[in-house]
Coordinates of N, CA and C in Angstrom, one line a residue:
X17 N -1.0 -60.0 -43.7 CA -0.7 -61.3 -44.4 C -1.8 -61.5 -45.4
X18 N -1.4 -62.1 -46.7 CA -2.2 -62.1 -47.8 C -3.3 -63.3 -47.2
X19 N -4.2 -63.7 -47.6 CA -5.2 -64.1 -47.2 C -5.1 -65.4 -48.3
X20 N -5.4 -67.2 -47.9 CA -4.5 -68.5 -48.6 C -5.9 -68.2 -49.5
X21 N -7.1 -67.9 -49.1 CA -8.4 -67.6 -50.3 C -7.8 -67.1 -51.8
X22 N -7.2 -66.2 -51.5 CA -6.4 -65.5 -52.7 C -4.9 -66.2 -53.5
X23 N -4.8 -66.9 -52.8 CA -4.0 -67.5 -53.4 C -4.1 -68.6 -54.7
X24 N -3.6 -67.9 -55.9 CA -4.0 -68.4 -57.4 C -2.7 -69.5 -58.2
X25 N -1.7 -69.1 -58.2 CA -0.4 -69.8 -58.6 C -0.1 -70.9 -58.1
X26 N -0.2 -72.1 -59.2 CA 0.0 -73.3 -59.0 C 1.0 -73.7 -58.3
X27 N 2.0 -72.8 -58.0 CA 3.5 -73.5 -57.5 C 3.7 -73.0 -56.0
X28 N 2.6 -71.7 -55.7 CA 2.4 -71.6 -54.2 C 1.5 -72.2 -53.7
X29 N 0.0 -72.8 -54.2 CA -0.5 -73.7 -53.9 C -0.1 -75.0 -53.8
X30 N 1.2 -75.5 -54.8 CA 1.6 -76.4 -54.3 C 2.8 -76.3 -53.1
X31 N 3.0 -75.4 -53.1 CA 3.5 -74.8 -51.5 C 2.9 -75.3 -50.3
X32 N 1.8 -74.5 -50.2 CA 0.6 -74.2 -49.2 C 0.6 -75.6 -48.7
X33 N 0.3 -76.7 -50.0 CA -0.3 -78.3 -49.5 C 0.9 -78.7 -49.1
X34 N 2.1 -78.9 -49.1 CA 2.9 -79.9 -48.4 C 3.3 -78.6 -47.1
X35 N 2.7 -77.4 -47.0 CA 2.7 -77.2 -45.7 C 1.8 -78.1 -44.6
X36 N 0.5 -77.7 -45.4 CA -0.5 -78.6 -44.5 C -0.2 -79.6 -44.4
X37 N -0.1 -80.8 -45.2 CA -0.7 -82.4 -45.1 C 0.2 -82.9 -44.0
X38 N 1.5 -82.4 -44.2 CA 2.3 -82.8 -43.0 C 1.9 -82.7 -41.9
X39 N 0.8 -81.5 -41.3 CA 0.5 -81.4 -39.9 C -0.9 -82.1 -40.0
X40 N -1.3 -82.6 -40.6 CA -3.0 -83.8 -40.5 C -2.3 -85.0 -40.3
X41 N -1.3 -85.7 -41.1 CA -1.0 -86.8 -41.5 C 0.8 -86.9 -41.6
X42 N 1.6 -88.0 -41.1 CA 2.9 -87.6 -41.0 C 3.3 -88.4 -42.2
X43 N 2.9 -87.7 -43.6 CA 3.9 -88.0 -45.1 C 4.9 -87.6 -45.1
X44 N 5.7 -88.1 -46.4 CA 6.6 -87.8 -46.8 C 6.4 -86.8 -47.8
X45 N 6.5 -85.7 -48.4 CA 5.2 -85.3 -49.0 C 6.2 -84.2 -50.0
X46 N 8.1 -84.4 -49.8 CA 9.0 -83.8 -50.5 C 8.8 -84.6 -51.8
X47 N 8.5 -86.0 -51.6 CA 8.4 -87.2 -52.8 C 7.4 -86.6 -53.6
X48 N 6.4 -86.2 -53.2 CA 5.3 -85.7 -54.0 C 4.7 -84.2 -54.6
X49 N 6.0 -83.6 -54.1 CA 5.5 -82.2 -54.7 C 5.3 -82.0 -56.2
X50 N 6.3 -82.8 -56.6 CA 6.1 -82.6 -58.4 C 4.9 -83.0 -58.7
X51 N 4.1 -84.1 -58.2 CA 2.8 -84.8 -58.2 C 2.0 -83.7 -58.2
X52 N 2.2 -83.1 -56.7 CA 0.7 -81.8 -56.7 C 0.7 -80.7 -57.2
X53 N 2.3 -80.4 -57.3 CA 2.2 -79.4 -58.5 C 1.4 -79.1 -60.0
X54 N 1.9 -80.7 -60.6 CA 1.2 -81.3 -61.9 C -0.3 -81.3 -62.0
X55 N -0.3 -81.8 -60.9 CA -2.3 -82.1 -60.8 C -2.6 -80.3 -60.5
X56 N -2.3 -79.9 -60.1 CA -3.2 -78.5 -59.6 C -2.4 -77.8 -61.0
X57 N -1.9 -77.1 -61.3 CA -1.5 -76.8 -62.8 C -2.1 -77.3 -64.0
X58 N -2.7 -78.4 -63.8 CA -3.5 -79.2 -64.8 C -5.0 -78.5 -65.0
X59 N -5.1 -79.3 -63.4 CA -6.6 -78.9 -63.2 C -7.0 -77.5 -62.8
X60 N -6.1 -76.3 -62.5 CA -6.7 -75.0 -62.1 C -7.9 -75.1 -60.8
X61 N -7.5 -76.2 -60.0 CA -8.4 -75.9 -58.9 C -7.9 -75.1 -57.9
X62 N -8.7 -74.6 -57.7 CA -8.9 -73.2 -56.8 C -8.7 -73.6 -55.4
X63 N -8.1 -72.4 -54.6 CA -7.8 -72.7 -53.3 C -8.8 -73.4 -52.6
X64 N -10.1 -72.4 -52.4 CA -11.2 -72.9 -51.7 C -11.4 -74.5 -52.1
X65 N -11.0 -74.8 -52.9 CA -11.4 -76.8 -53.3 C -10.4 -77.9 -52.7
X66 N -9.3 -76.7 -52.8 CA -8.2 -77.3 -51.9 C -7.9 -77.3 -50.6
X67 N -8.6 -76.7 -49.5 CA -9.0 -76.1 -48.2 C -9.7 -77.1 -48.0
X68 N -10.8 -77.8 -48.7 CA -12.0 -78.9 -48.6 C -11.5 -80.3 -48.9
X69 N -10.6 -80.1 -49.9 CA -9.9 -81.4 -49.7 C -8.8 -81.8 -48.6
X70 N -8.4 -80.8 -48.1 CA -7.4 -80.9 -47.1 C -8.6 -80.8 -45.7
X71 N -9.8 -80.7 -45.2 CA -10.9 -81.1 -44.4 C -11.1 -82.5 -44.3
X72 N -11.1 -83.1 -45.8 CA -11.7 -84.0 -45.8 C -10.6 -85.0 -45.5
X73 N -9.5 -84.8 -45.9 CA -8.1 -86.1 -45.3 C -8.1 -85.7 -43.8
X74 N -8.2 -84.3 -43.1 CA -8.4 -84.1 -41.5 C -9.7 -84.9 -41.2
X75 N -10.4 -85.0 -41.6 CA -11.8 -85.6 -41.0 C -11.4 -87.2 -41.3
X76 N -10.7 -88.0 -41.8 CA -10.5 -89.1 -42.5 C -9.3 -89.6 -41.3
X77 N -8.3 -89.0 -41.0 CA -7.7 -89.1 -40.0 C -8.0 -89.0 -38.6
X78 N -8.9 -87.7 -38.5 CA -9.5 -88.1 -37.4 C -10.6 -89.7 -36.8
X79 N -10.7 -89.8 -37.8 CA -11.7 -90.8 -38.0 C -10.9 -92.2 -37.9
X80 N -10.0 -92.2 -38.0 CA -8.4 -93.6 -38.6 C -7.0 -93.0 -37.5
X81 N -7.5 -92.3 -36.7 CA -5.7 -92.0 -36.2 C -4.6 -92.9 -36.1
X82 N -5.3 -94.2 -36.2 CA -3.9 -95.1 -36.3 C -3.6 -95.7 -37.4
X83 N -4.2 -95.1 -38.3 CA -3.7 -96.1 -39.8 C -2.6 -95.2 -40.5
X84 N -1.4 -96.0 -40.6 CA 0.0 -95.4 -41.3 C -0.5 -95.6 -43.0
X85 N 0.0 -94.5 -43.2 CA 0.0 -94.5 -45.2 C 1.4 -95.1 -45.3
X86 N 1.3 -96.0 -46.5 CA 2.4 -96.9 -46.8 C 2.9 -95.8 -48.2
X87 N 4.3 -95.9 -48.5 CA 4.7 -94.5 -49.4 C 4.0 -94.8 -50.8
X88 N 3.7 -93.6 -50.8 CA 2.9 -93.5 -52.3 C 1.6 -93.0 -52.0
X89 N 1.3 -93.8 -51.1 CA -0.3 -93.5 -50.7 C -0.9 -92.3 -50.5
X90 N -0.1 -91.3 -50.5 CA -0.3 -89.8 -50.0 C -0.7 -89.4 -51.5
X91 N -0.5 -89.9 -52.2 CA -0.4 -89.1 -53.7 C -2.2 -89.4 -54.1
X92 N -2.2 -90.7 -54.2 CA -3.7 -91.4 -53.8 C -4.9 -90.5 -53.2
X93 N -4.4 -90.6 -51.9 CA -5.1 -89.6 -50.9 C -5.9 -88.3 -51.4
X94 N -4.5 -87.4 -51.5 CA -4.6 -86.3 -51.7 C -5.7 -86.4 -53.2
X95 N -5.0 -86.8 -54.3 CA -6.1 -87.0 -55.7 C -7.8 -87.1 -55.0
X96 N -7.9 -88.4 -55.0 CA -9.3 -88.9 -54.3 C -9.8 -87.4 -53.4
X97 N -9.3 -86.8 -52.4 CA -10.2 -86.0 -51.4 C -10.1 -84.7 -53.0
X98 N -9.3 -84.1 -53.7 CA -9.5 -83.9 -54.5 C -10.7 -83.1 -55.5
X99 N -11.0 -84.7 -55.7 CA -12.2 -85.1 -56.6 C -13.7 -85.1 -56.2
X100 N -13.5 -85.3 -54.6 CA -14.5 -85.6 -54.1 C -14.9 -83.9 -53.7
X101 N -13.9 -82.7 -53.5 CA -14.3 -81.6 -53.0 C -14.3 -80.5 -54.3
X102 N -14.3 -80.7 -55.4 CA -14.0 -80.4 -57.0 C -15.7 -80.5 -57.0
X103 N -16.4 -82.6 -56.7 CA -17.7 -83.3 -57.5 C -19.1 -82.2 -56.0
X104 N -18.1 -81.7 -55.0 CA -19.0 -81.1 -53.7 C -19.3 -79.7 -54.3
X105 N -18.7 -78.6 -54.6 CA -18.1 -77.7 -55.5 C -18.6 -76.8 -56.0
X106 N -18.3 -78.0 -57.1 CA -18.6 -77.1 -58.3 C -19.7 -77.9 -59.1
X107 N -20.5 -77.6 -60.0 CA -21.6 -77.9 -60.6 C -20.9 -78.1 -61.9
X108 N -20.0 -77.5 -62.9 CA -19.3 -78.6 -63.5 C -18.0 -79.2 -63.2
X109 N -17.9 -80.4 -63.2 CA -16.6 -81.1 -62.7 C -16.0 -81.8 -63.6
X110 N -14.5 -82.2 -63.5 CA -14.0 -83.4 -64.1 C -14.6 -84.3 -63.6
X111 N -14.4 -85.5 -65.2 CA -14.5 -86.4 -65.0 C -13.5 -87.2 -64.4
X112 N -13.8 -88.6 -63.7 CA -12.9 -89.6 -63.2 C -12.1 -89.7 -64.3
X113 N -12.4 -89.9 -65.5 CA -11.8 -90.3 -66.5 C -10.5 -89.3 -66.9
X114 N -10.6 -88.2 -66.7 CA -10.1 -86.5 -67.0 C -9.2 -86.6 -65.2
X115 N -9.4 -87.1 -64.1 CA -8.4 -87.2 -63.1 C -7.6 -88.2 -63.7
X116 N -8.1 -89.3 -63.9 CA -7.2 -90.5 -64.1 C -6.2 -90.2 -65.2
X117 N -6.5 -89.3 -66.4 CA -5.4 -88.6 -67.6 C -4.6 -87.8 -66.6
X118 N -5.2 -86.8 -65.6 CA -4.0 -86.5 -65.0 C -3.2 -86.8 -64.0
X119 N -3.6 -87.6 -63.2 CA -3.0 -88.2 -62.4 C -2.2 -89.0 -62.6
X120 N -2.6 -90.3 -63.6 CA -2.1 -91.6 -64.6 C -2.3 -92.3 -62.8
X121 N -3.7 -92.1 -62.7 CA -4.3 -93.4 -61.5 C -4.9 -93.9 -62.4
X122 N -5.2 -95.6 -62.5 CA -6.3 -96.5 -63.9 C -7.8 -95.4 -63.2
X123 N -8.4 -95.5 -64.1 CA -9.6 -95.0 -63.8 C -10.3 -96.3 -62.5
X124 N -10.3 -97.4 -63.1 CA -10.9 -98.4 -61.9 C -10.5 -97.9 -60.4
X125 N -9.2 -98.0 -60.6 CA -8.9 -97.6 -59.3 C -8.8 -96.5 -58.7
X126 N -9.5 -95.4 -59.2 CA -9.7 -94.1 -58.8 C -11.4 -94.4 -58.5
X127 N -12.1 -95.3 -59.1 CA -13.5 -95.0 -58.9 C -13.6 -95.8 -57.5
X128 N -12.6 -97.0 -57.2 CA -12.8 -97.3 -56.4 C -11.8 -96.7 -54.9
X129 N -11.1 -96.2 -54.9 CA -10.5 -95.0 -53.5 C -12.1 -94.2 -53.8
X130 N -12.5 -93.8 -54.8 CA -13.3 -92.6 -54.5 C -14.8 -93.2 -53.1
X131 N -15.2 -94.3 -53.5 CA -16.2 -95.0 -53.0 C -15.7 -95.2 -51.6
X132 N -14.4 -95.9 -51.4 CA -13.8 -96.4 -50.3 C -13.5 -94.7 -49.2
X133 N -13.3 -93.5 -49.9 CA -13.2 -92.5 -49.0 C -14.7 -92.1 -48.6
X134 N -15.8 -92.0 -49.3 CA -16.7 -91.7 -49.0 C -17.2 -92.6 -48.0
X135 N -17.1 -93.8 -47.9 CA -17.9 -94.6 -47.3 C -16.6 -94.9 -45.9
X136 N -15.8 -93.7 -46.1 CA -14.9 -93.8 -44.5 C -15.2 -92.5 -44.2
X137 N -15.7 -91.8 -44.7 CA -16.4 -90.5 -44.3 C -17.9 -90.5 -44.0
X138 N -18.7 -91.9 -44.2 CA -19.8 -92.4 -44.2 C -21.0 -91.3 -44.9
X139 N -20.1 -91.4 -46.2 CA -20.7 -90.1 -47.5 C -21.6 -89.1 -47.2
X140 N -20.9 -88.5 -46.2 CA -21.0 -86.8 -45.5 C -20.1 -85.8 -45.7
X141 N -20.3 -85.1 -47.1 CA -19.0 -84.8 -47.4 C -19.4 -83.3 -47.2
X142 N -20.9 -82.8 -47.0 CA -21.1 -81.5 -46.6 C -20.0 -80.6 -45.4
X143 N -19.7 -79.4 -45.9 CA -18.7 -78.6 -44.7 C -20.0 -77.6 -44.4
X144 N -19.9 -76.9 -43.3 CA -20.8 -76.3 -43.1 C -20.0 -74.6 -43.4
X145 N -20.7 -73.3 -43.3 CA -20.0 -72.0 -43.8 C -18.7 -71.5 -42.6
X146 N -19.4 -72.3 -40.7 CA -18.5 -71.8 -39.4 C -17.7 -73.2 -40.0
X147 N -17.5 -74.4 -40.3 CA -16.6 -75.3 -40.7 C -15.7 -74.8 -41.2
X148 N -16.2 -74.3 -42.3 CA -15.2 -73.7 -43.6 C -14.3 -72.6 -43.2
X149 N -15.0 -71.8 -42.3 CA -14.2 -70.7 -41.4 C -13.4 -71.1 -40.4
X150 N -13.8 -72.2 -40.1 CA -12.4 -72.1 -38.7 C -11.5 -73.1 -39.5
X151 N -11.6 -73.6 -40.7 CA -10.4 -74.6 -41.1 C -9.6 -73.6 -42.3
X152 N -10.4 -72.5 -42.8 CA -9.6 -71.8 -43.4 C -8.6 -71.2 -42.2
X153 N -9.1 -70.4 -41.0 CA -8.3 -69.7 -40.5 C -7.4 -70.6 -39.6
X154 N -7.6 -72.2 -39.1 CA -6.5 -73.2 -39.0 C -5.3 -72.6 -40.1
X155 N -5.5 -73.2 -41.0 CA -4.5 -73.4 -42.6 C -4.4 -72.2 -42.6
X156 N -4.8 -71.0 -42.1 CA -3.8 -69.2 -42.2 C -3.0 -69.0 -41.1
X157 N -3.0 -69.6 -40.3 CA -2.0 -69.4 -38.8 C -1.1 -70.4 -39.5
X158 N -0.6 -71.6 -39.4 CA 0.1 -72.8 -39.8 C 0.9 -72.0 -41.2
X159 N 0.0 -71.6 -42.5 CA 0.6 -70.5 -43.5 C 1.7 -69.2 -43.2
X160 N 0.7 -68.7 -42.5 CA 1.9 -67.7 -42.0 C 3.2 -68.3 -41.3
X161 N 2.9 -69.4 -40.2 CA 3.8 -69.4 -39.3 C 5.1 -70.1 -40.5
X162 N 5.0 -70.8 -40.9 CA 5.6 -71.3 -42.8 C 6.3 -69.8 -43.0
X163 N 5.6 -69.1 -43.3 CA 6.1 -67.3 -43.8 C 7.2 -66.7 -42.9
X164 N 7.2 -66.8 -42.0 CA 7.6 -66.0 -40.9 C 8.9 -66.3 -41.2
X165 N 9.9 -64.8 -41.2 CA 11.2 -65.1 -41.4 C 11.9 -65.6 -39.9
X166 N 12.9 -66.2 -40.5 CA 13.6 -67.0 -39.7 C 14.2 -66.7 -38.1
X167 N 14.6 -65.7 -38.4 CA 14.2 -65.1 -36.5 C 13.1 -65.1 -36.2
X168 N 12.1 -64.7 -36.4 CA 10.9 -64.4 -35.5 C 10.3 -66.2 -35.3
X169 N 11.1 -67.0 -36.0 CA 10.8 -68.9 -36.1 C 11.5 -68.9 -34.6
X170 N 12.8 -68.6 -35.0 CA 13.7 -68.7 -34.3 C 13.5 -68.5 -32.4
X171 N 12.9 -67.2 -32.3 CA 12.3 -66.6 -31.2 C 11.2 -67.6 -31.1
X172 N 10.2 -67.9 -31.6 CA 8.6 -68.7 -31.2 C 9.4 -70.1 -30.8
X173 N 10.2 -70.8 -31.4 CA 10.7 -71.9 -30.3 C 11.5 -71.4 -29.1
X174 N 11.9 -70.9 -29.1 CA 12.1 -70.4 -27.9 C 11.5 -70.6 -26.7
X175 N 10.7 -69.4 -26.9 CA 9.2 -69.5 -26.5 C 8.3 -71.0 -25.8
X176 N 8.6 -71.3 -27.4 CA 7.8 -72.7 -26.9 C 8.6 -73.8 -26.3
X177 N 9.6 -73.4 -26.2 CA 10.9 -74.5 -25.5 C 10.2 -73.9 -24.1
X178 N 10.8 -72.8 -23.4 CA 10.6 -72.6 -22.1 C 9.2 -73.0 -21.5
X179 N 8.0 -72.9 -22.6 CA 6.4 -73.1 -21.9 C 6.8 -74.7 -21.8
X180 N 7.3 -75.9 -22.7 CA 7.0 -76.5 -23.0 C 7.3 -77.5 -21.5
X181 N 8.9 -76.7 -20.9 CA 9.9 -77.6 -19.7 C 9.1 -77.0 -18.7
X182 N 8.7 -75.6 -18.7 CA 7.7 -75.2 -17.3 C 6.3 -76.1 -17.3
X183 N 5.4 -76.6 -18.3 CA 4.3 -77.5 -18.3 C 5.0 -78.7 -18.0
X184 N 6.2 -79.1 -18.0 CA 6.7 -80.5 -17.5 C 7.2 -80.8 -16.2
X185 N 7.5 -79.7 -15.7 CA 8.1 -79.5 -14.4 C 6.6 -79.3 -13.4
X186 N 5.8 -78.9 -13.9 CA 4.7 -78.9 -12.9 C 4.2 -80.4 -12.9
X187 N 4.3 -81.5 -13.9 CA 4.0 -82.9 -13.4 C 4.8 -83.1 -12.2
X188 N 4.0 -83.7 -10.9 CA 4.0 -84.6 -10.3 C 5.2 -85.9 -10.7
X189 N 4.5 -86.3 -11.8 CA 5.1 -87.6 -11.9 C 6.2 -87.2 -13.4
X190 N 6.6 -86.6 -13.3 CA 7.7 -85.6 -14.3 C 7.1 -86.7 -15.7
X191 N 5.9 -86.7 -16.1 CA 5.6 -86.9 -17.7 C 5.3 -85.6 -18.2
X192 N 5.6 -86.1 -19.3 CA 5.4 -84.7 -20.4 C 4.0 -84.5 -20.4
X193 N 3.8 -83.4 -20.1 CA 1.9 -82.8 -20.6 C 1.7 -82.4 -21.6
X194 N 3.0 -81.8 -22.7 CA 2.1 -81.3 -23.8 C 3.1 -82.1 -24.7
X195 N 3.0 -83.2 -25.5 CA 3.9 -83.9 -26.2 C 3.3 -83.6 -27.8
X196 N 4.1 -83.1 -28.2 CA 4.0 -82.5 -29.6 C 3.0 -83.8 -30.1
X197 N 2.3 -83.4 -30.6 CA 0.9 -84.9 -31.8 C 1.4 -84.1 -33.3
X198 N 2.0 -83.5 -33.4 CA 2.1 -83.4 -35.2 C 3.2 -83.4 -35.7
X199 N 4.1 -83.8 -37.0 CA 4.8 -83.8 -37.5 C 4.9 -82.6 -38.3
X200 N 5.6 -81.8 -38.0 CA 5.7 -80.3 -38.4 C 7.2 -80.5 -39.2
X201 N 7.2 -80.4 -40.9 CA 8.5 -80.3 -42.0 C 8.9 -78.9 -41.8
X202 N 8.6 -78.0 -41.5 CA 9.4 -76.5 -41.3 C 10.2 -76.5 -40.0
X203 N 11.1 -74.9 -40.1 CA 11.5 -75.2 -38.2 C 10.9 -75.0 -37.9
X204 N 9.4 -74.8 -37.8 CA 8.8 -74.2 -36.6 C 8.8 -75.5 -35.9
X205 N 8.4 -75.4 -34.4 CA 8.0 -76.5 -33.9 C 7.0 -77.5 -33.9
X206 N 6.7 -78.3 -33.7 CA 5.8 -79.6 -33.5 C 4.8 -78.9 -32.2
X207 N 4.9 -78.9 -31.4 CA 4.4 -77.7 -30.7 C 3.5 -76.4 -30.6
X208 N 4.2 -75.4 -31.3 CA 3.5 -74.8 -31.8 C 2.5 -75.0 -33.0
X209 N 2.6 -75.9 -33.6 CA 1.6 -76.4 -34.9 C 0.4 -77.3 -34.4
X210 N 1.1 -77.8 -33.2 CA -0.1 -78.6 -32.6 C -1.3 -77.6 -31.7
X211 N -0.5 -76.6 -31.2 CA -1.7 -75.5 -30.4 C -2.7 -75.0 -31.7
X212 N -1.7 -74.7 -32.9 CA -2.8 -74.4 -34.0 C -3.9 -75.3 -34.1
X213 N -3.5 -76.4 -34.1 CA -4.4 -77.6 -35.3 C -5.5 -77.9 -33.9
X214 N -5.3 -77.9 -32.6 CA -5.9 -78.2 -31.6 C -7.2 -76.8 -31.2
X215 N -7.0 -75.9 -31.9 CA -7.8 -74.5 -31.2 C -9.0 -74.8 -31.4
X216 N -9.4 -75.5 -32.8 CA -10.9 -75.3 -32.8 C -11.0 -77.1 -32.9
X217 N -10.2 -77.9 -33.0 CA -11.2 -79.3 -32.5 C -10.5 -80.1 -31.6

């Protein structure tokens, strides 16, 4: 399996992202593919910037697990963590001014999401190099499983159907024990995407 580091084409990177954001955060995120398409074709940011922006909305969530994005807001989001893993980076960066041409966010209101994310991340925006490694190889299991032709999908629910009614049947008090936490847009399961997202935090 090609490795997501390598991944250079703006239209598989906008792939890759409405793979992910859906398992951090439950968007709508079919409304906004033209959005991230545009922006990353614009701006030529590189996978690795987009791995760190997609850190930084998982750290932001984890941080907020009960706050619902009202529609639109995903577009927001995404831009802002963005900017902030572009300004971590790289040593030269766009300007706010040069997001807000591509985005068509007002500049005001991009300077201020940018302030309001930092200071919900309590402007710690450093990843460390094992960080960066275990959320790349998160986002390369979740990638593949996305890849995988449709039988072998087909077979892993399966799978995860029978683990899912045997961990239920062992309750005592017949509740569910492993209740899917992610909103998973492919067939793969909810399930299986959550053992991913769950291995390393």
């Amino acid at each position: 399996m090609t490795s997501i580091l390598s991944i250079t084409d703006s239209s598989q990177l906008t792939e890759f992202c409405t793979v992910i954001l859906p398992t951090i955060w439950t968007l709508n995120i079919s409304k906004s593919r033209q959005f991230i398409q545009k922006v990353l074709k614009a701006t030529q940011i590189s996978c690795t910037c987009i791995l760190v922006a997609l850190y930084y909305i998982h750290r932001l969530r984890s941080a907020y697990p009960h706050i619902d994005l009202s529609i639109g807001s995903e577009i927001r989001l995404f831009t802002t963590a963005l900017i902030l893993a572009n300004k971590y980076l790289e040593d030269s960066t766009f300007t706010n001014k040069t997001w807000s041409s591509v985005s068509g966010i007002p500049i005001k209101e991009l300077n201020r999401m940018e302030a309001e994310f930092l200071s919900a991340l309590d402007y710690n925006i450093c990843i460390s190099q094992h960080q960066f490694y275990q959320w790349t190889m998160q986002c390369q299991q979740l990638w593949s499983l996305f890849l995988m032709p449709v039988t072998q999908k087909r077979s892993l629910e399966e799978e995860e159907e029978v683990y899912y009614y045997q961990k239920k049947s062992r309750s005592s008090n017949s509740q569910i024990l492993c209740k899917p936490i992610l909103s998973w847009s492919s067939s793969v399961s909810a399930l299986a995407a959550s053992r991913i997202m769950n291995t390393y935090y």
